[in-house]
Structures are given as structure tokens and as C-alpha cells.
Rosetta silent file (secondary structure, phi, psi, omega in degrees, C-alpha in Angstrom):
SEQUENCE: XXXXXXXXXXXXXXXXXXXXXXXXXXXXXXXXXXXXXXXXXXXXXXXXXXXXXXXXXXXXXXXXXXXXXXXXXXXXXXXXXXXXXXXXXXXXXXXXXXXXXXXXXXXXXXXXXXXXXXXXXXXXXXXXXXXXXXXXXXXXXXXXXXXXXXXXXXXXXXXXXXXXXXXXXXXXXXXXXXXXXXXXXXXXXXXXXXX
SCORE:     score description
SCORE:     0.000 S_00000001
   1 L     0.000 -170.885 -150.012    0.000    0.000    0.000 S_00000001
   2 L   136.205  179.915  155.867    0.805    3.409   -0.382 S_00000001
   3 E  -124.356  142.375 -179.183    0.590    6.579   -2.623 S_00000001
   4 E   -99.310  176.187  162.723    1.740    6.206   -6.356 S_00000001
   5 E  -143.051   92.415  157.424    2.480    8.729   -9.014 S_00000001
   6 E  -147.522 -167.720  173.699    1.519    7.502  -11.921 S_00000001
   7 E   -52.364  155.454  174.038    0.721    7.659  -15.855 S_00000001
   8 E  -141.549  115.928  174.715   -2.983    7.572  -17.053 S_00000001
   9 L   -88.647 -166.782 -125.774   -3.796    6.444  -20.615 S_00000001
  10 H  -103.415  -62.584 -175.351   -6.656    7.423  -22.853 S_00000001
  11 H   -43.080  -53.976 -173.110   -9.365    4.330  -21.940 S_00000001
  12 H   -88.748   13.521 -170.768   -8.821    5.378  -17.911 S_00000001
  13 H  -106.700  -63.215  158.618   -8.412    9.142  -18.303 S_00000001
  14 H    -9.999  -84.090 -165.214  -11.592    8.649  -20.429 S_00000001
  15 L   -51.421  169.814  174.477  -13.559    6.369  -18.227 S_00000001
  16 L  -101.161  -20.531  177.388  -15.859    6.200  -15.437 S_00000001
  17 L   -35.924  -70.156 -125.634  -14.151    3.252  -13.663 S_00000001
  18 L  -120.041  -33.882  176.535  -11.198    5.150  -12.002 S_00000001
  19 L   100.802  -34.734  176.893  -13.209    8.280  -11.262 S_00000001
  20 L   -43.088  -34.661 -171.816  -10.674   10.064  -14.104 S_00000001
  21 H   -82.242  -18.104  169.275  -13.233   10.544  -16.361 S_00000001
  22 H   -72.564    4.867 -152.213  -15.165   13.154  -14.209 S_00000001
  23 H  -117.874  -58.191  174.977  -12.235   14.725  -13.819 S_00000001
  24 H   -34.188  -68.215 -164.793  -11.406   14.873  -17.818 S_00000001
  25 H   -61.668  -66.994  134.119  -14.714   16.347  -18.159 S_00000001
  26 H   -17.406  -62.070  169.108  -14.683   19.123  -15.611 S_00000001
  27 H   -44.653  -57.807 -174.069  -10.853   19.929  -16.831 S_00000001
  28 H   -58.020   -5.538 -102.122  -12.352   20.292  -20.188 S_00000001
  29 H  -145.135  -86.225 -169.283  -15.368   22.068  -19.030 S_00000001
  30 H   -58.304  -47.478 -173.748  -13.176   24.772  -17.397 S_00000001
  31 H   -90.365   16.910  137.494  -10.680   25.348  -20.212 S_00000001
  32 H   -72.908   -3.038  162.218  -13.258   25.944  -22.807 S_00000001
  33 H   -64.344  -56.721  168.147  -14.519   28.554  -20.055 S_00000001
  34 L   -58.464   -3.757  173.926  -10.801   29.984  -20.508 S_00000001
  35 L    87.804   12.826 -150.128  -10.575   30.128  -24.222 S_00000001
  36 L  -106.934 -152.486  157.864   -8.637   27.147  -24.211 S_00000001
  37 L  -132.710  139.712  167.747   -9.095   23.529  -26.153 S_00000001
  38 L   -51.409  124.916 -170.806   -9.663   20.745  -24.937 S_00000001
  39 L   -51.650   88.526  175.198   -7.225   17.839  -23.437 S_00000001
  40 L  -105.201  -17.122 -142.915   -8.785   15.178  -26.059 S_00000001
  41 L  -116.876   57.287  162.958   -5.302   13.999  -27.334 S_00000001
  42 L   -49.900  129.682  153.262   -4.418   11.352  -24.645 S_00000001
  43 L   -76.153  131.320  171.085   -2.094    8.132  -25.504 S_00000001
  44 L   -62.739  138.230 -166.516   -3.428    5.143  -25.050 S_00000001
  45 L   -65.195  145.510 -174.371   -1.569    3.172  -22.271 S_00000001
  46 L   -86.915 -154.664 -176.466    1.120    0.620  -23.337 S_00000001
  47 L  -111.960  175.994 -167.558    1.928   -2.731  -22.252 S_00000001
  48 L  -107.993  123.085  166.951    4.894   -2.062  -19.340 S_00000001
  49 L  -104.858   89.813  175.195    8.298   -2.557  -21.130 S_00000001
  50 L    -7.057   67.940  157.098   11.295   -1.836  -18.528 S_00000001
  51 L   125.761   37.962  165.200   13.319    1.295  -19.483 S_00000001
  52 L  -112.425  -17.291  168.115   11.172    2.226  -22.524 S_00000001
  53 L    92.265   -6.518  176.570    9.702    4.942  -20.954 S_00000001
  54 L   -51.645  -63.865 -123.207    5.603    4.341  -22.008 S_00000001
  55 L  -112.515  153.951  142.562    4.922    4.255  -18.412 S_00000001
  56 L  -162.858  138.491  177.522    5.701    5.812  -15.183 S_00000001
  57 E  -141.250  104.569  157.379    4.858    4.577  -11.834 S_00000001
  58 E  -142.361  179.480 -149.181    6.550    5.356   -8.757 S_00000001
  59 E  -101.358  106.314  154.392    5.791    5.037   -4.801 S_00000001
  60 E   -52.202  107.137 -173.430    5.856    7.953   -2.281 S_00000001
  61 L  -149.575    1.484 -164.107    7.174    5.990    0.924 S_00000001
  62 L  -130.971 -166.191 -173.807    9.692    8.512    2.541 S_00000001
  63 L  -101.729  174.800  176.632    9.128   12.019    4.422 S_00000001
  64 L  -124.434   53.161  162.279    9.037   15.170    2.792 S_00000001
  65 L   -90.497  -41.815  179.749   10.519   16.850    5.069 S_00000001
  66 H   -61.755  -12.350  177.273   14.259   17.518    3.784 S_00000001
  67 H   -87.706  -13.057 -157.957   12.456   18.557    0.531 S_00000001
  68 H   -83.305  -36.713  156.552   10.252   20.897    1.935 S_00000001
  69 H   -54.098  -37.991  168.364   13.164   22.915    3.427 S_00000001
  70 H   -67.262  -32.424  175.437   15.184   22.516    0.210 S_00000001
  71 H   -59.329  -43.964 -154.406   12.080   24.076   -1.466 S_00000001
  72 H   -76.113  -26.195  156.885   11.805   26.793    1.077 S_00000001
  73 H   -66.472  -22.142 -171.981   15.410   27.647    0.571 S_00000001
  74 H  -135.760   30.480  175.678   15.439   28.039   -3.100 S_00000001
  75 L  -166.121 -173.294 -164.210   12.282   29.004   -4.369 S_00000001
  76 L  -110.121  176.810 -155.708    9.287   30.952   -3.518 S_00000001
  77 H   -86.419  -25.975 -171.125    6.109   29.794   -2.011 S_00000001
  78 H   -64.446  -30.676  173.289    4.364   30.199   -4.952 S_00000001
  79 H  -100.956   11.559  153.037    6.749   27.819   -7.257 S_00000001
  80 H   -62.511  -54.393  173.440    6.522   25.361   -4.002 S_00000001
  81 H   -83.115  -12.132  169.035    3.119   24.928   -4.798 S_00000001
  82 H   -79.653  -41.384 -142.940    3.362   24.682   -8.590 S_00000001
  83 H  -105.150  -16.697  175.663    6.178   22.325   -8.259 S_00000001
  84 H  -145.300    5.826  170.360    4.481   20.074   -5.738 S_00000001
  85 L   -72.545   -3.171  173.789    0.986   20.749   -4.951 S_00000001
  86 L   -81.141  170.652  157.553   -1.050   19.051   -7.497 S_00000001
  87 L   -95.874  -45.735  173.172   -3.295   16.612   -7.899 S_00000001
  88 E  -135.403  132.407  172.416   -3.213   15.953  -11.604 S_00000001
  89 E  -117.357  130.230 -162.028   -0.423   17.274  -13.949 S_00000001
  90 E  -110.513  155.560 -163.576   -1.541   17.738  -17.689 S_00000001
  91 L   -87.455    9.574 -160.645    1.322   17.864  -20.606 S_00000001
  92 L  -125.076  157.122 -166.888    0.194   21.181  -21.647 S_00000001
  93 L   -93.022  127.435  156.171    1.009   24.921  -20.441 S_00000001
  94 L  -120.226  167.820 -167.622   -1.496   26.635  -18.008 S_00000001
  95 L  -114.502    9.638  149.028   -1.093   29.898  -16.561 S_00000001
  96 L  -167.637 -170.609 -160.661   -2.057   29.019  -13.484 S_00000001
  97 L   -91.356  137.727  173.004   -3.137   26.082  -11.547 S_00000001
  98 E  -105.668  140.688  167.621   -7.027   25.122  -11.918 S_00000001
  99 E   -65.311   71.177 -131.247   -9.120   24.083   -9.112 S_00000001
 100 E  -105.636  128.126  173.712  -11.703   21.398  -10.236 S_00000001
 101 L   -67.323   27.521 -162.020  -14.715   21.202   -7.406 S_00000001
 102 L  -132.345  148.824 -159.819  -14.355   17.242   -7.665 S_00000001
 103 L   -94.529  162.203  149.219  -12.443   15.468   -4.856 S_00000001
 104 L  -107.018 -151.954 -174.947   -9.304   13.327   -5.369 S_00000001
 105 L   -96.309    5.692  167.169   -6.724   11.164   -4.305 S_00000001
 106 L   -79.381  -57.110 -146.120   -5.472   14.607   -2.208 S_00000001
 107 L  -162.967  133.272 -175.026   -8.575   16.078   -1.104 S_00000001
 108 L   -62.911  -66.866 -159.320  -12.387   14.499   -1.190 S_00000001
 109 L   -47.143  -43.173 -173.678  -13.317   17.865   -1.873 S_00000001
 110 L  -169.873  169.603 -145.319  -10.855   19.147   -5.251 S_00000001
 111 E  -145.806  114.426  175.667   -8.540   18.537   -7.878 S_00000001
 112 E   -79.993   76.181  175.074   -5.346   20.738   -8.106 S_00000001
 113 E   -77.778  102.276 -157.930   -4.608   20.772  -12.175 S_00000001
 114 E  -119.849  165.288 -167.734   -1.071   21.859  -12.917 S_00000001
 115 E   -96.403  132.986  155.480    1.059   22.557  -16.389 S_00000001
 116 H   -58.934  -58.098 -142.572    3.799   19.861  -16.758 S_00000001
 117 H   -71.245  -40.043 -148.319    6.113   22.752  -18.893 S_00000001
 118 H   -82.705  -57.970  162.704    5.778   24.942  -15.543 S_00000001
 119 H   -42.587  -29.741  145.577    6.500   22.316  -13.216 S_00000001
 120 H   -60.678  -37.244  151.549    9.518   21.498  -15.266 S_00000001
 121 H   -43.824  -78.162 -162.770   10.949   24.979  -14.947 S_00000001
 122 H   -44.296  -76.218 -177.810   10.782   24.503  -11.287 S_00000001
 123 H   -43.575  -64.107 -160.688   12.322   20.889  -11.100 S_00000001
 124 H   -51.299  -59.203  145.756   15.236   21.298  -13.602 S_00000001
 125 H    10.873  -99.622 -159.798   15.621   24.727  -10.965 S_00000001
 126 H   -52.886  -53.113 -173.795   15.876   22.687   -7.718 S_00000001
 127 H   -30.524  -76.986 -172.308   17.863   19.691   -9.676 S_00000001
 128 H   -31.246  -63.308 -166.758   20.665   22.326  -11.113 S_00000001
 129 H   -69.165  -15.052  173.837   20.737   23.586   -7.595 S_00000001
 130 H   -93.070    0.646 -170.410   21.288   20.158   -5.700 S_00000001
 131 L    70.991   37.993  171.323   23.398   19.013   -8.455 S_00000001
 132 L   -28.901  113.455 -173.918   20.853   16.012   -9.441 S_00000001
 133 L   -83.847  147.512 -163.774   23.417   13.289  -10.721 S_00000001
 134 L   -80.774   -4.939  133.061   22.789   12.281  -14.091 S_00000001
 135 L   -13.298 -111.315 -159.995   22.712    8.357  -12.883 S_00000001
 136 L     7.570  119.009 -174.129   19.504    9.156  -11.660 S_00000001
 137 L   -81.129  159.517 -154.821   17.433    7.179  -13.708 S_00000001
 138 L  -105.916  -21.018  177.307   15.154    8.987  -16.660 S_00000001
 139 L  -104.614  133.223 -178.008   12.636    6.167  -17.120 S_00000001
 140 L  -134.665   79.443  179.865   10.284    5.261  -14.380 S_00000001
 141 L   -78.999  -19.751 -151.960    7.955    2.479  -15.758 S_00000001
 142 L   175.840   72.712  171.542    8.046    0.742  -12.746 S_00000001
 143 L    57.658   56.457 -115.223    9.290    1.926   -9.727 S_00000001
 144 L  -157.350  -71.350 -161.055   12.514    2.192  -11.493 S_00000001
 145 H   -72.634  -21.508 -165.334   13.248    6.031   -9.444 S_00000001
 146 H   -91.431  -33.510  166.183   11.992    4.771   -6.201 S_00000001
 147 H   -62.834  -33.658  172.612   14.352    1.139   -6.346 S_00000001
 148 H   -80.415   -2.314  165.670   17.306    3.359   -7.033 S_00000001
 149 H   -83.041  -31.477 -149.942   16.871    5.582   -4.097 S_00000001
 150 H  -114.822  -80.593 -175.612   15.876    2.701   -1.764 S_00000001
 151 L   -48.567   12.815  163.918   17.832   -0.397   -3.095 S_00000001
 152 L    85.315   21.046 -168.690   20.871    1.228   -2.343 S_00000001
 153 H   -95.664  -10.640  166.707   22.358    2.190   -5.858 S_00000001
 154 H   -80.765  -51.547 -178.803   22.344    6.141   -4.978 S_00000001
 155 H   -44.906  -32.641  165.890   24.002    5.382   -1.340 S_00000001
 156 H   -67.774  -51.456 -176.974   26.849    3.930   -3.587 S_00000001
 157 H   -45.012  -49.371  166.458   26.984    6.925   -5.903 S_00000001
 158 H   -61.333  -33.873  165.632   26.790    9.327   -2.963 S_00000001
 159 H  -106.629   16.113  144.159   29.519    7.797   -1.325 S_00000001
 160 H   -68.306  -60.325  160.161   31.783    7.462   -4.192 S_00000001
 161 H  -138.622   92.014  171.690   30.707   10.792   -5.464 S_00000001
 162 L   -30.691  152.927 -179.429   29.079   13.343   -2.473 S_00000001
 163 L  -169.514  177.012  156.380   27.542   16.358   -4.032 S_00000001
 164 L   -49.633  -47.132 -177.980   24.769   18.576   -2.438 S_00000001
 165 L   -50.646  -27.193 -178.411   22.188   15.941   -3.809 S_00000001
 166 L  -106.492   28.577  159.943   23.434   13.483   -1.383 S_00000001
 167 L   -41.979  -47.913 -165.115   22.957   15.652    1.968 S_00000001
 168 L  -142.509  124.117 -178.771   19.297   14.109    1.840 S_00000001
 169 L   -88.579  -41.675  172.112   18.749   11.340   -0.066 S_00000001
 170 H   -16.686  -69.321 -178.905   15.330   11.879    0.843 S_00000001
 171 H   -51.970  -47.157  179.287   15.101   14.886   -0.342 S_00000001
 172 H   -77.622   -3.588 -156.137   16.816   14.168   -3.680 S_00000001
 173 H   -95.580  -41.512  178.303   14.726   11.232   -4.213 S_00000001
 174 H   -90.264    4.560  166.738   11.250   13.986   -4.379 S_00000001
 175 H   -79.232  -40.626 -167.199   13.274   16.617   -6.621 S_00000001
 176 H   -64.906  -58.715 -160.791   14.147   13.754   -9.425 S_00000001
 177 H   -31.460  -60.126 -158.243   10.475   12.518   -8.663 S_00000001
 178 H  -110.202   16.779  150.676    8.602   15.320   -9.935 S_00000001
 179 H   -89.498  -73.262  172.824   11.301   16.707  -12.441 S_00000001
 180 H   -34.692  -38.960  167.155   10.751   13.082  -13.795 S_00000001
 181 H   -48.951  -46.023  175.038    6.997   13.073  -13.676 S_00000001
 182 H   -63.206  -56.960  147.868    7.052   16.257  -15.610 S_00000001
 183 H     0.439  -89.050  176.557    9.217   15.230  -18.133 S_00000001
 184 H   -92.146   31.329  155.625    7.188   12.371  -19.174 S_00000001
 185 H   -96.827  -56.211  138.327    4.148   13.962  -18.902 S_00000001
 186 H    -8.795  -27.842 -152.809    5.750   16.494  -21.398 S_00000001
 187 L  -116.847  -52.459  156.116    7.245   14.067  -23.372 S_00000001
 188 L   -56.918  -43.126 -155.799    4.210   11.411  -23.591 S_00000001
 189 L    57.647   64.669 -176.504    1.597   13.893  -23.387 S_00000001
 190 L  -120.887  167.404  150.634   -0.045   12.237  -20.997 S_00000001
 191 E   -72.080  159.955 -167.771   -1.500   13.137  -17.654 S_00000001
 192 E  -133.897  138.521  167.974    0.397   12.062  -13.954 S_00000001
 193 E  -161.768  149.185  176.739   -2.047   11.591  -11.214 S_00000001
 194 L   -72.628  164.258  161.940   -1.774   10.246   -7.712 S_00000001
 195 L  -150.717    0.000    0.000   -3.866    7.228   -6.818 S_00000001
């Protein structure tokens, strides 16, 4: 058990199953209120290949405390909350975050909708400044970022080669997280959503 981060493909983004599709509909809802077009042009989810990069699923299990202090040192409250405050992150630029009155896997109540591109800013930001090493793995089909934090293959790297990033592994472990999420939400053009 746990909370994930993961990918959502067109049939569950779609659907009623998952609860996603009220969510679709309401996003859509609101940015044709905004002048925008609608998120129609989901990829359908793949079959899970290791390291190919279709997918991405990984686990939340550690604290957030060492990140939330690395946030508070190098950014402002305002990209603190862009960069880690969502509920669902869409592959597309918004100009601010939307509120959806439909509850999630956050808040029974609402749905935090954030721009991948902005949230990318922010991450590559906080990386640059811990000196994210580029080890860190780029594909996360399958718990792929969360075994290399945990299964000990950063604790070698860090103590072969120490940097800021490995002050808090913790810490380093939620900057790659959601500079990866963003990425491949960017890069798929898919939505990221906790469950």
C-alpha cells in the first residue's frame, strides 16, 4: 500500500471506472470557459516494457521533510506549490493552476490541475541547484526512481561521489520525482495523477 504517481492512458483518463473521467470532463469544461481547447489527445496506455519509458509509476514511501526545506530555501512559495501541490499534472502549459470542485486522491473535496512545462521549470531549478546526478534514472515504468533511491544504488553513488544531492537522499529522491513526472508527462503527453 501506499501513494503512487503515476501515468494515465486514454481508456482510464476517459472512463468512469477510475473516477478520471469526471475529472477529464470538468478539466475540459473549465478550459473551454478559458478560451482554451480541450485535453482530447491522450495516448493510449502501453503494455509495461522496462526502461522504454511508455509508463511511469513510482511510490511515495519517505518524508518530505528535507524537501520541503530545500524548497523553502530556493524558491518561492508560490513555485513550491506549482512544483508540488497538485493533484493531476496535464502535458500542456497553463497559466495558473485550476481548481476542479471534484475530490481526489489529495482532497475528497478538489482537484489541483497543474502545467507539466511549468512544473519542469521549477524541477530542472531545484535539480541544477542540488546538483541532481545524471545516474539518476530517466525512465520510471516501474518503480525504477523509487528502487534506485531505496535499493541502495544512490548510497553507492553518494559515497563514491558526495555532491549537495546526497545531503538528503530523501530529499533528492522527491526533486528527481517530480522533475521526472514532468518530463514524461511532457514528453508522452499524458497526464500524472496520484492514486
Amino acid at each position: 500500500m501506499g501513494v503512487y504517481l503515476i501515468s494515465v492512458g486514454a481508456e482510464e483518463w476517459f472512463g468512469e471506472e477510475e473516477g478520471w473521467g469526471e475529472i477529464a470532463t470538468a478539466l475540459n469544461d473549465d478550459l473551454r470557459q478559458r478560451g482554451l481547447p480541450p485535453y482530447k489527445s491522450v495516448p493510449e496506455e502501453s503494455d509495461l516494457v522496462r526502461g522504454s519509458g511508455q509508463g511511469f509509476e513510482e511510490k511515495l514511501s519517505v518524508s518530505m521533510k528535507g524537501f520541503d526545506a530545500l524548497c523553502e530555501a530556493h524558491l518561492s512559495p508560490e513555485e513550491t506549490e506549482t512544483l508540488s501541490n497538485w493533484s493531476v499534472l496535464v502535458p500542456f502549459s497553463l497559466d495558473e493552476e485550476i481548481l476542479l470542485p471534484i475530490g481526489s486522491a489529495y482532497s475528497e473535496s478538489s482537484t489541483m490541475v497543474a502545467g507539466a512545462p511549468q512544473v519542469l521549470v521549477i524541477a530542472q531549478r531545484l535539480a541544477a541547484a542540488i546538483e541532481l546526478p545524471a545516474e539518476t534514472p530517466r525512465m520510471c515504468d516501474n518503480l525504477d526512481l523509487t528502487m534506485w533511491f531505496r535499493e541502495g544504488a544512490a548510497k553507492e553513488l553518494a559515497a563514491a561521489r558526495p555532491g549537495p544531492w546526497s545531503d538528503d537522499l530523501d530529499a533528492a529522491f522527491y526533486v528527481a520525482l517530480f522533475l521526472r513526472a514532468a518530463e514524461h508527462s511532457v514528453r508522452r503527453g499524458c497526464p500524472i495523477v496520484y492514486c
